[in-house]
Coordinates of N, CA and C in Angstrom, one line a residue:
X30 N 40.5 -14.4 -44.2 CA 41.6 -14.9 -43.3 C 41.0 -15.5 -42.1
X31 N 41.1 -16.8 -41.6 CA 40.5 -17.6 -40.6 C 42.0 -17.6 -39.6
X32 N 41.4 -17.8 -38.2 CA 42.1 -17.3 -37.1 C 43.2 -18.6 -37.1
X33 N 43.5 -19.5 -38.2 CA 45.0 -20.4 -37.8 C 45.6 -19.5 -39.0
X34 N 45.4 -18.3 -39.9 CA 46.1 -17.0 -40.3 C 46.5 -16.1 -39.3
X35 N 45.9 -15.8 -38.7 CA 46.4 -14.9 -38.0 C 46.8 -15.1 -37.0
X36 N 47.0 -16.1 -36.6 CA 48.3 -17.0 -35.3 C 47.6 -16.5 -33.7
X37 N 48.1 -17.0 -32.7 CA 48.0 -16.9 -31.2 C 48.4 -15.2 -31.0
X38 N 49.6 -14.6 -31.5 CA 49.6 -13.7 -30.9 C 49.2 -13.0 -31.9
X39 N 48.3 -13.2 -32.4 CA 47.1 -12.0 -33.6 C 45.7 -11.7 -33.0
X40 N 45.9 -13.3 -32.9 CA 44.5 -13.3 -32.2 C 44.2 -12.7 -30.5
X41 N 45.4 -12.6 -30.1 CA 45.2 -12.1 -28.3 C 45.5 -10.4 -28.4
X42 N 45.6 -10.4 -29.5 CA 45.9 -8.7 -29.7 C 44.8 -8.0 -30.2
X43 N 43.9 -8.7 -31.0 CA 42.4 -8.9 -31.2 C 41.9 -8.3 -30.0
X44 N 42.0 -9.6 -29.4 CA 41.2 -9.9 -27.8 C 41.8 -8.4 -26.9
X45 N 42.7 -8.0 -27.2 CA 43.1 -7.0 -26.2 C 42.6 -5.8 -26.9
X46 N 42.8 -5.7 -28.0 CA 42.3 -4.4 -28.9 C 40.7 -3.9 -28.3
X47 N 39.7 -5.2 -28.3 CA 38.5 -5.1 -28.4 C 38.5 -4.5 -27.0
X48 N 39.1 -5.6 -25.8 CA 38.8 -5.1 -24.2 C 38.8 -3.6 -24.3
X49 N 40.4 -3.0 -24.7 CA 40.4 -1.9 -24.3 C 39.4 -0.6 -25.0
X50 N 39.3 -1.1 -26.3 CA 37.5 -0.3 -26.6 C 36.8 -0.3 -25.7
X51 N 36.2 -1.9 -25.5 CA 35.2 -1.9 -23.8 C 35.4 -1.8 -22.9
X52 N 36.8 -1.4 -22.6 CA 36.7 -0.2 -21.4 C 36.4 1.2 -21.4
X53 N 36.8 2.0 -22.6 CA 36.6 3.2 -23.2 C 34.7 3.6 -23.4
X54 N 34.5 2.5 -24.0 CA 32.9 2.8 -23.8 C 32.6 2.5 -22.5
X55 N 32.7 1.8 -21.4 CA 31.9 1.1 -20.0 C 32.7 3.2 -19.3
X56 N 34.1 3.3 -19.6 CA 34.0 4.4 -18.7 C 33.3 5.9 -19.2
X57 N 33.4 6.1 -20.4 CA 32.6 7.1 -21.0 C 30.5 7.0 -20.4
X58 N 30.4 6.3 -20.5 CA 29.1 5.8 -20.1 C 28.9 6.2 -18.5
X59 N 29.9 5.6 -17.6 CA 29.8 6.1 -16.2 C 30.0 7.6 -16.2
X60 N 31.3 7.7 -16.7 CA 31.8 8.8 -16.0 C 30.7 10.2 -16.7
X61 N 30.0 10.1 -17.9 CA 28.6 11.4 -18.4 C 27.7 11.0 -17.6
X62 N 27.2 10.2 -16.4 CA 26.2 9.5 -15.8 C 26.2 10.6 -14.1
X63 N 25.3 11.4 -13.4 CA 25.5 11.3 -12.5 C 24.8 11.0 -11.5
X64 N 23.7 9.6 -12.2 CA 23.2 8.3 -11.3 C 24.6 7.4 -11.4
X65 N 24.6 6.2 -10.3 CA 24.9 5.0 -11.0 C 24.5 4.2 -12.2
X66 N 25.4 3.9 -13.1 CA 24.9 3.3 -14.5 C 24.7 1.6 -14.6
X67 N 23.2 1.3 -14.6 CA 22.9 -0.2 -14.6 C 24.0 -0.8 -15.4
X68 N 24.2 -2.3 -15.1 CA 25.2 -2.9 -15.5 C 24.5 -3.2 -17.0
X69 N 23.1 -3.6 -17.2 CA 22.7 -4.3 -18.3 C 22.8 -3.3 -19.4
X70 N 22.1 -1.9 -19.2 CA 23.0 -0.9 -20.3 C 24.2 -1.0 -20.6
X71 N 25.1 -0.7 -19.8 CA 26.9 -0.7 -20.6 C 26.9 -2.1 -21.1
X72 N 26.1 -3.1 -20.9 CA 26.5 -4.2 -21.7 C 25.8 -4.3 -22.8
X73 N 24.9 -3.4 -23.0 CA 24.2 -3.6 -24.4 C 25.6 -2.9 -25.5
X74 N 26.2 -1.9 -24.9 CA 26.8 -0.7 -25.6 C 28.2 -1.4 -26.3
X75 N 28.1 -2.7 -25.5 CA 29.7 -3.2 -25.8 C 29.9 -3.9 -27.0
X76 N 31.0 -4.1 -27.0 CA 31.3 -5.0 -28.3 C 30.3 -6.5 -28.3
X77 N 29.9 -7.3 -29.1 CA 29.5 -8.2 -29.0 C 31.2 -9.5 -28.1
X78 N 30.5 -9.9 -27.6 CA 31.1 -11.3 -27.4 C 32.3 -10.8 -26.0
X79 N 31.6 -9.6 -25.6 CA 33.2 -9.1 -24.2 C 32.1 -8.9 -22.9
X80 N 33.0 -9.5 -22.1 CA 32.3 -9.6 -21.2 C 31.9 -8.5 -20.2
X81 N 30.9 -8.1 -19.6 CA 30.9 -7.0 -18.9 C 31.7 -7.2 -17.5
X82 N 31.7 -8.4 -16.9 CA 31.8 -8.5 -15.7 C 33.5 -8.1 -15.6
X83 N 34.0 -8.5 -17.0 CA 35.6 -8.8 -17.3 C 36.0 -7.4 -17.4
X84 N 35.2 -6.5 -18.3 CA 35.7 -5.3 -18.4 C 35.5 -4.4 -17.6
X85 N 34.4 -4.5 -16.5 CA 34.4 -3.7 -15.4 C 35.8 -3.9 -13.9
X86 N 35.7 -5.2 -14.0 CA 36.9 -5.5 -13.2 C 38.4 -5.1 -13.2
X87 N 38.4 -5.0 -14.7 CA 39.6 -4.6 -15.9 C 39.7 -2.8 -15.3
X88 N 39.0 -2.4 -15.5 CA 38.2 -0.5 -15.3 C 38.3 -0.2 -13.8
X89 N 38.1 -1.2 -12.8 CA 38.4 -0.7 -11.1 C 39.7 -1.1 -10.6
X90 N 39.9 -1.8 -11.6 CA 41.6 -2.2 -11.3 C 42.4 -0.9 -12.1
X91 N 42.1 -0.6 -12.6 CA 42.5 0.5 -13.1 C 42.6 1.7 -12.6
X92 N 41.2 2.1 -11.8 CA 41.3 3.1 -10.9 C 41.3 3.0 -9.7
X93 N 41.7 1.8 -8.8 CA 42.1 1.4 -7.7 C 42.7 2.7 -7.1
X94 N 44.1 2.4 -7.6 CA 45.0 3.4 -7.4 C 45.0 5.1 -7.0
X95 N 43.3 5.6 -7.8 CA 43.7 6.8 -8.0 C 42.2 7.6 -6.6
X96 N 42.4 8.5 -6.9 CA 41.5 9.8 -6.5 C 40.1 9.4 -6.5
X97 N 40.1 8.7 -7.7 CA 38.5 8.3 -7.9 C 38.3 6.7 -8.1
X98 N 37.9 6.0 -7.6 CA 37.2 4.4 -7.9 C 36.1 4.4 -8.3
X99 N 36.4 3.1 -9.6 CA 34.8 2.7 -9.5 C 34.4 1.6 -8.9
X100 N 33.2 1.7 -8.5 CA 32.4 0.9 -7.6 C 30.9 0.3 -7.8
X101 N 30.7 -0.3 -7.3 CA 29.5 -1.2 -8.0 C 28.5 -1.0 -6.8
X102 N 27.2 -0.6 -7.6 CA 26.3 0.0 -6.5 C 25.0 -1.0 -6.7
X103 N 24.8 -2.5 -6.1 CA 23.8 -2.9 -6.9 C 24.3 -3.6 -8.4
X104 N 23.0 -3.4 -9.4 CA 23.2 -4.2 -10.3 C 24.1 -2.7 -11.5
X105 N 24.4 -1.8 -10.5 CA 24.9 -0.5 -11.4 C 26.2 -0.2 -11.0
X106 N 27.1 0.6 -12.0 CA 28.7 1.4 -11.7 C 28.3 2.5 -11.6
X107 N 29.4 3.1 -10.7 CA 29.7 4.8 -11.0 C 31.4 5.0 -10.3
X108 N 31.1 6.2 -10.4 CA 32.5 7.1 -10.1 C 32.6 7.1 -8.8
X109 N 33.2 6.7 -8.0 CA 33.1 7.5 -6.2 C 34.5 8.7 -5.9
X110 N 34.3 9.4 -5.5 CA 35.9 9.7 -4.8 C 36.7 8.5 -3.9
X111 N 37.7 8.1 -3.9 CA 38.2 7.1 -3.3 C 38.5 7.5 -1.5
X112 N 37.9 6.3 -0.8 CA 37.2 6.1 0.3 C 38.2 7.2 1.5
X113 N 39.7 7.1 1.4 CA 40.6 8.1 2.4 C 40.8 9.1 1.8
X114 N 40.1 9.8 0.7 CA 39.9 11.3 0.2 C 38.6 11.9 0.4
X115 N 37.4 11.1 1.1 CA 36.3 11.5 1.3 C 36.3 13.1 2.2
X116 N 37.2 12.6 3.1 CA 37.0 14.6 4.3 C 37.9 15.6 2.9
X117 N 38.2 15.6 2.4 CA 38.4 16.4 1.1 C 37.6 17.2 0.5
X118 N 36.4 16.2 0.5 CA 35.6 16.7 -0.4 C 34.4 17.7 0.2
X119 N 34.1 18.5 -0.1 CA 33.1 19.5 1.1 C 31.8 19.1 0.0
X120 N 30.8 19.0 0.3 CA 29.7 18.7 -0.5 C 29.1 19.9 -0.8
X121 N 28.4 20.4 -1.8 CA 27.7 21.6 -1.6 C 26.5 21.8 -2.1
X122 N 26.0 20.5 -2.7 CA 25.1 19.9 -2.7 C 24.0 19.7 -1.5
X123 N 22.5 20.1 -2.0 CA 21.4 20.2 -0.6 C 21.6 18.6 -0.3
X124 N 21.4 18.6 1.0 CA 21.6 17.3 1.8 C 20.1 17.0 2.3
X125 N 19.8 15.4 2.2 CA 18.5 14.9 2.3 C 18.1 15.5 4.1
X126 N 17.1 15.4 4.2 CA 16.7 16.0 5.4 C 17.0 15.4 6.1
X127 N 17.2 15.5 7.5 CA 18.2 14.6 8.6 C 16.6 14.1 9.2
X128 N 16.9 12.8 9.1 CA 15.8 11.7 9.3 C 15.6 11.9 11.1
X129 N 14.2 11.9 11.5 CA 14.4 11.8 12.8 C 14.5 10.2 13.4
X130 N 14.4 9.9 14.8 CA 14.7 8.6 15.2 C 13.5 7.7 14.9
X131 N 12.2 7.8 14.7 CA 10.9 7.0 14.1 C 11.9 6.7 12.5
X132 N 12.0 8.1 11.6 CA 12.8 7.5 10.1 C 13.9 6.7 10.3
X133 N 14.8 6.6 11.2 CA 15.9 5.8 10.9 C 15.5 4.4 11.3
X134 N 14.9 4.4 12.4 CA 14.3 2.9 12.8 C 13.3 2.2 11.6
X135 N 12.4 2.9 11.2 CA 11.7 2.5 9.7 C 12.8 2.2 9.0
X136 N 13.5 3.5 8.0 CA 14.6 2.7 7.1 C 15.2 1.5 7.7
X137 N 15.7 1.8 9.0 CA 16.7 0.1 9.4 C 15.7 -1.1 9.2
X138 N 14.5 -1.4 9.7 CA 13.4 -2.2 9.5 C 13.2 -2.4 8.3
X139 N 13.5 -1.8 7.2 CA 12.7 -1.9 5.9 C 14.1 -2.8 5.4
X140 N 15.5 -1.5 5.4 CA 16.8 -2.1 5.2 C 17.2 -3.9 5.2
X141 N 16.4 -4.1 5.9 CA 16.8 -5.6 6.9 C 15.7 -6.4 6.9
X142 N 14.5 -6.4 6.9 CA 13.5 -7.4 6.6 C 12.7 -7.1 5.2
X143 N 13.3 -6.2 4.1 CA 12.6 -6.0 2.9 C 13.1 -7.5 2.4
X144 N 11.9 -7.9 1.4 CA 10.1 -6.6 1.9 C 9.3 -6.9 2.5
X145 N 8.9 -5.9 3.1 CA 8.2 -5.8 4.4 C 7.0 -4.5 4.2
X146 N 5.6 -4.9 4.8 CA 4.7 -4.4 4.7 C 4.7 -2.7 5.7
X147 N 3.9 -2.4 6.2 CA 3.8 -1.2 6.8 C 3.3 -1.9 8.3
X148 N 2.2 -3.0 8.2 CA 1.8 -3.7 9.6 C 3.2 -4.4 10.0
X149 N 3.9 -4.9 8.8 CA 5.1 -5.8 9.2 C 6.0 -4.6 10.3
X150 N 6.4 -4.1 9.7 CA 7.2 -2.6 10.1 C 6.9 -2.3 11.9
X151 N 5.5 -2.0 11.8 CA 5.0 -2.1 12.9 C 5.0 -3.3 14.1
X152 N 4.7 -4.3 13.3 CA 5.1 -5.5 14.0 C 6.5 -5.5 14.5
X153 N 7.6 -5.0 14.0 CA 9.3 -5.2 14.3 C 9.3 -3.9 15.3
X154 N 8.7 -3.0 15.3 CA 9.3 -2.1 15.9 C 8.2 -2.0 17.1
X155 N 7.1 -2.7 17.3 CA 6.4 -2.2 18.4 C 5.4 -1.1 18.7
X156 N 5.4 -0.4 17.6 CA 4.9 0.9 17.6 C 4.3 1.4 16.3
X157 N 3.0 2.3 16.2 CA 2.5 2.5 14.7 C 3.9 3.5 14.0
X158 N 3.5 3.1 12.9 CA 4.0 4.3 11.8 C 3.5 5.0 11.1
X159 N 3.7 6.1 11.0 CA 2.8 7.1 10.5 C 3.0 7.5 9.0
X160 N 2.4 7.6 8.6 CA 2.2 7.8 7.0 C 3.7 8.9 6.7
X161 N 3.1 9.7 7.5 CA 4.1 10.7 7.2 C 6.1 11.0 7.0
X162 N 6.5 9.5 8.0 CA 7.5 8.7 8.0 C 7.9 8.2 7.2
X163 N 6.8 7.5 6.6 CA 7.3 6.9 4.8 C 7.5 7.7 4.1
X164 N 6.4 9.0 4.2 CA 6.8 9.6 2.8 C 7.7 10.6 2.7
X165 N 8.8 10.4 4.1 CA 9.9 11.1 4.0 C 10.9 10.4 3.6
X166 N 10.8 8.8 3.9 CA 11.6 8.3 3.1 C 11.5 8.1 1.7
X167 N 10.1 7.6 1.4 CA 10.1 8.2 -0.6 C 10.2 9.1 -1.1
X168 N 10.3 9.8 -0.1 CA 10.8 11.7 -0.7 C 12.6 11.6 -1.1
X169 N 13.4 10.9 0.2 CA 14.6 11.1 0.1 C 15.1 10.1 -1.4
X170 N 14.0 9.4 -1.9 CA 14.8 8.1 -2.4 C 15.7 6.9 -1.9
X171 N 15.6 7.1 -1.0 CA 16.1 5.7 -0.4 C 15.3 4.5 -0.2
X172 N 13.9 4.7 -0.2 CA 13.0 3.6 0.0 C 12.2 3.8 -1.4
X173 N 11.6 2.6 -1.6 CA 10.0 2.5 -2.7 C 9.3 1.6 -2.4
X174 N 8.2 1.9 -3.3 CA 7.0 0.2 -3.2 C 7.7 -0.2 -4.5
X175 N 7.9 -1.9 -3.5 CA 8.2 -2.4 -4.4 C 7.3 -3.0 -5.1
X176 N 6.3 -3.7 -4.3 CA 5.1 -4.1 -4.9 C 4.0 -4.2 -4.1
X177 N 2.8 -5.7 -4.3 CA 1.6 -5.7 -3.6 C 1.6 -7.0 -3.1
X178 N 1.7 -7.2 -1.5 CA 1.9 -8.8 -1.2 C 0.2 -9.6 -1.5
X179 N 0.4 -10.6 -1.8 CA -0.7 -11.9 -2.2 C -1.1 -12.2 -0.9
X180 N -2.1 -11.2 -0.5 CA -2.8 -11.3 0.9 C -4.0 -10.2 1.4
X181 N -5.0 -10.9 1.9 CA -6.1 -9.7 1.8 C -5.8 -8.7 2.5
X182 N -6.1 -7.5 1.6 CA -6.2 -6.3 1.3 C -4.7 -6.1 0.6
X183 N -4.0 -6.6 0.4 CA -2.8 -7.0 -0.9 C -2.3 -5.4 -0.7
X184 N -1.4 -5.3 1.2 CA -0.8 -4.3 1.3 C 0.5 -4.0 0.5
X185 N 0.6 -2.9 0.3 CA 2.4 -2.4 -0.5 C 3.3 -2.6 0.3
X186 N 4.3 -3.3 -0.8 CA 5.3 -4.0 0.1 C 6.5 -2.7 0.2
X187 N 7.7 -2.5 0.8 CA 8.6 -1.5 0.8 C 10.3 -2.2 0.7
X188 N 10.9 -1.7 0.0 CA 12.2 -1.8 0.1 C 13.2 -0.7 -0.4
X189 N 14.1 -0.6 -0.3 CA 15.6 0.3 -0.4 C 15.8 0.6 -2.4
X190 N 16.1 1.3 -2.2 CA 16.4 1.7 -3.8 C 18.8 1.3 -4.1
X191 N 18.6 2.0 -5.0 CA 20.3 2.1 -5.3 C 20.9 3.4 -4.9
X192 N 19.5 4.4 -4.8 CA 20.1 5.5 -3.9 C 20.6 5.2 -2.9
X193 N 20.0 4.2 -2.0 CA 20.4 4.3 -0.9 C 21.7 3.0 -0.7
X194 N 22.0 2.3 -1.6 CA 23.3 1.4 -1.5 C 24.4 2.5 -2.0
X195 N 23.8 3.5 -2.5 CA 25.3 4.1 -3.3 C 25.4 5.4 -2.2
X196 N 24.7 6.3 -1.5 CA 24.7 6.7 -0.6 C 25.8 6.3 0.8
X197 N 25.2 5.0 1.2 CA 25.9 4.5 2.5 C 26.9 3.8 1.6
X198 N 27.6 3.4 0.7 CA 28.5 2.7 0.3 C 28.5 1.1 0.3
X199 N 27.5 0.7 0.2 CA 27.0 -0.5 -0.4 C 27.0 -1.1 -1.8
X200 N 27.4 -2.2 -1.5 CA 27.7 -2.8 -3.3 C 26.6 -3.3 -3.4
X201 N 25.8 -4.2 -2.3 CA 24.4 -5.0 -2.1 C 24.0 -4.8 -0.5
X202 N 22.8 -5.7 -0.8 CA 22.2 -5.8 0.4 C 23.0 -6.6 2.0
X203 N 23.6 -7.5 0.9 CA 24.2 -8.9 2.1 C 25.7 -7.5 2.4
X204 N 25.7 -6.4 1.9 CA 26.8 -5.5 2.7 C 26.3 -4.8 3.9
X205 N 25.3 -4.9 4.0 CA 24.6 -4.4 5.9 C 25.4 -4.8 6.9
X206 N 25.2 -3.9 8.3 CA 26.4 -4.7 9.0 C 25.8 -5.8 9.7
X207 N 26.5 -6.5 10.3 CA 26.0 -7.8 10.6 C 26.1 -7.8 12.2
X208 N 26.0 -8.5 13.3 CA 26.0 -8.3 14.8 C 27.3 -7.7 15.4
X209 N 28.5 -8.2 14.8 CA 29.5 -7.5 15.3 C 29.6 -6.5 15.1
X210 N 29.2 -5.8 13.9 CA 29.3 -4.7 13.7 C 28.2 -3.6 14.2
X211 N 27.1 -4.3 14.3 CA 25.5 -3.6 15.2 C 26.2 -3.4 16.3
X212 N 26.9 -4.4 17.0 CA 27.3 -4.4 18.5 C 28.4 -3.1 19.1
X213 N 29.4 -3.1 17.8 CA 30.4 -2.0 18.1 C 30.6 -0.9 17.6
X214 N 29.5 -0.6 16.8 CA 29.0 0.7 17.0 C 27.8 1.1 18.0
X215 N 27.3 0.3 18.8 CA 26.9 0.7 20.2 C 25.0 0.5 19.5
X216 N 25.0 0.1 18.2 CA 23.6 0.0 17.9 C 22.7 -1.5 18.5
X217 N 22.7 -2.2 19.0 CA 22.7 -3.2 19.8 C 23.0 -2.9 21.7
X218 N 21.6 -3.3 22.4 CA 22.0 -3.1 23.8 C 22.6 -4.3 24.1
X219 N 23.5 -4.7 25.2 CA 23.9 -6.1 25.7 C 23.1 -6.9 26.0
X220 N 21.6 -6.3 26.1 CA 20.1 -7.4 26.5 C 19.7 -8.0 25.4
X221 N 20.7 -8.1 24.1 CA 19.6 -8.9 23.0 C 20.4 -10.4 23.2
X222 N 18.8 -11.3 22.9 CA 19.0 -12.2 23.1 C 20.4 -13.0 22.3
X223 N 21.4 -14.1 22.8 CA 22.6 -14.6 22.2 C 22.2 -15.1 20.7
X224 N 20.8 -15.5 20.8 CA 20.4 -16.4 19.6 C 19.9 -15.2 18.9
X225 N 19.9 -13.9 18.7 CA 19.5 -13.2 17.8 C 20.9 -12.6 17.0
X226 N 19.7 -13.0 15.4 CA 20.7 -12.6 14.1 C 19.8 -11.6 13.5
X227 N 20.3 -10.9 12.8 CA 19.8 -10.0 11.7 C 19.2 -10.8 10.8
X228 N 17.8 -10.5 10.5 CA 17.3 -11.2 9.3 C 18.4 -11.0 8.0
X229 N 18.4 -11.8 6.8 CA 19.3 -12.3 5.7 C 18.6 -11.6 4.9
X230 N 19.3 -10.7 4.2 CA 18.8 -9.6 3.0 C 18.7 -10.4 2.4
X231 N 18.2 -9.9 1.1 CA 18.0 -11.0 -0.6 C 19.3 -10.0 -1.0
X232 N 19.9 -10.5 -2.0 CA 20.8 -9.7 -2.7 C 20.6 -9.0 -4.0
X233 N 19.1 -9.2 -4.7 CA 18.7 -8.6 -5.4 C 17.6 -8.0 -5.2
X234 N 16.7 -7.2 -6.5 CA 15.6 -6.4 -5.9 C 14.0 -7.5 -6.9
X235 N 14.4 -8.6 -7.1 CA 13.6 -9.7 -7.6 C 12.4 -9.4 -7.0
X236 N 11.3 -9.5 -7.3 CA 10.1 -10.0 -6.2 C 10.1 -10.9 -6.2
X237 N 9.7 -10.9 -5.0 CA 9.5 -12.8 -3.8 C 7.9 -13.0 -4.5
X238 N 8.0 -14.5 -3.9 CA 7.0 -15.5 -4.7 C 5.6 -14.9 -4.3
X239 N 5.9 -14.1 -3.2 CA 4.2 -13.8 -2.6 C 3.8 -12.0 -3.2
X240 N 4.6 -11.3 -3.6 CA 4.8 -10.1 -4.4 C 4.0 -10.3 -6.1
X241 N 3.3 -9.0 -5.7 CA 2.9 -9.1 -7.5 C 3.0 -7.6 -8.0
X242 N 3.2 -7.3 -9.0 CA 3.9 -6.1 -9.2 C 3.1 -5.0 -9.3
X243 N 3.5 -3.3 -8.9 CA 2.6 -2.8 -8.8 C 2.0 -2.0 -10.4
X244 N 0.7 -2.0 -10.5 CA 0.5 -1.6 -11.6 C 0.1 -0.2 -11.8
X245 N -0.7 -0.1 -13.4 CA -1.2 1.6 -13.2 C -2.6 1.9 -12.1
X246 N -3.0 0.8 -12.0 CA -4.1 1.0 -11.3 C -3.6 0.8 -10.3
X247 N -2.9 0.2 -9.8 CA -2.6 0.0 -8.0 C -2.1 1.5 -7.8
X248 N -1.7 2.2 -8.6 CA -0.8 3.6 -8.3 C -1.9 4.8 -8.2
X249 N -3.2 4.4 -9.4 CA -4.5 5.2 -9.2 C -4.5 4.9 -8.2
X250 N -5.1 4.2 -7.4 CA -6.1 3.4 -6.0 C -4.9 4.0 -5.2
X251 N -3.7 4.0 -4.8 CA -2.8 4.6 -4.1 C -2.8 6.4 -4.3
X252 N -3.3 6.9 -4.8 CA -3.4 8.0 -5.0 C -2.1 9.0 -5.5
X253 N -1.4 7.8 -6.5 CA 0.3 8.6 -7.0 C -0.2 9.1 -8.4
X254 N -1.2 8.6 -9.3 CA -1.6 9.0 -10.6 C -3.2 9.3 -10.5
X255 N -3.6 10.2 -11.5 CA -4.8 10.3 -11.4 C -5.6 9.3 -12.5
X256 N -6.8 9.2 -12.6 CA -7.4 8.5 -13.3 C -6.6 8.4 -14.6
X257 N -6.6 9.7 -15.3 CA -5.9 9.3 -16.4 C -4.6 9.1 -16.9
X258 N -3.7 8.7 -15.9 CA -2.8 7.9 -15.8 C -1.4 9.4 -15.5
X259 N -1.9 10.5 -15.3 CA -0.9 11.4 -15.0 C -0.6 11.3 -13.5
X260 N 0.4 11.8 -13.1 CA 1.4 11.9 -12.1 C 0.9 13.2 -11.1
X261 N 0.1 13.2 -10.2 CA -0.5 14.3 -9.5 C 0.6 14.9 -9.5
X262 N 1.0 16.2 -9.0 CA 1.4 17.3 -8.7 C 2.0 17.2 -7.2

């Protein structure tokens, strides 16, 4: 039977039959997940020939309405509680360690000029950074190396993970706040210059042209694996 058998309205009942499977699998997929779930998995899982972008949009329109939304974290979905039921929810969950003022100024630096080196860091802020600083942000998961910049001594570059877009409620990077919003939440003094903007996030986590990726050896020589390729302790 070829599709001028089975007429226009055979064929869009097809087309609807199939969507609502690929919504059934894209939500089963999130909702057993309690990371956010990359987009490129639930698109492997789906029917051939449906779109992901179509059936995710199909799936938040759907739970718009309710208690729970989904939401796009990055290149990933998940479940959120929906944004005016948040004081509802009591967490009970251990909470990342309350960052001191050196960690928040790092994360915002990294946040906003990734990727950015550790001398870069320094450079923005005026002031050394201490080892120790970082590794409280690679502890919390909100930061990683992303790679190794193409420059002598080919320091590790740093940037933000999806923990930390799904955390603060971020879909991407270009969702940072921008000057009006630095300004009226009081994070901005009235002395910055008229002509200053926030450096322009990338909206993906691609490496830039001067980045080369980090390998097993760069992770030995960093002291995260040991010689034979295990994960120190």
């Amino acid at each position: 039977m070829d599709n001028h058998e089975i007429g226009s309205d055979g064929l869009d009942a097809l087309r609807e039959r199939a969507l609502h499977e690929a919504e059934r699998i894209a939500e089963a997929l999130v909702f057993a997940s309690s990371e956010p779930v990359a987009g490129k998995l639930i698109a492997g899982k789906l029917p051939e020939g449906v779109s992901l972008d179509g059936v995710m949009a199909r799936l938040a329109d759907r739970y718009a309405p309710r208690g729970i939304n989904l939401v796009r974290v990055g290149d990933a979905w998940a479940f959120r509680t929906a944004a005016d039921l948040g004081f509802l929810i009591r967490r009970d969950e251990s909470e990342v360690k309350k960052l001191s003022r050196a960690g928040l100024e790092v994360l915002s630096t990294i946040a906003y000029h990734q990727p950015v080196t550790r001398a870069e860091i320094e450079d923005v802020r005026g002031v050394a950074t201490s080892k120790g600083t970082l590794d409280v942000l690679l502890e919390s998961g909100w930061v990683r190396m992303r790679g190794r910049r193409r420059s002598p001594g080919r320091p590790v570059t740093y940037g933000t993970t999806v923990a930390f877009l799904d955390h603060f409620g971020l879909e991407d990077l270009r969702d940072l706040p921008g000057m009006d919003e630095l300004k009226g939440a009081g994070l901005l003094s009235g002395r910055v210059p008229s002509n200053f903007q926030p450096p322009v996030t990338p909206g993906n986590d691609d490496l830039s042209d001067d980045e080369d990726p980090i390998t097993q050896m760069d992770l030995e020589e960093l002291g995260l694996l040991t010689p034979m390729g295990e994960a120190d302790d």
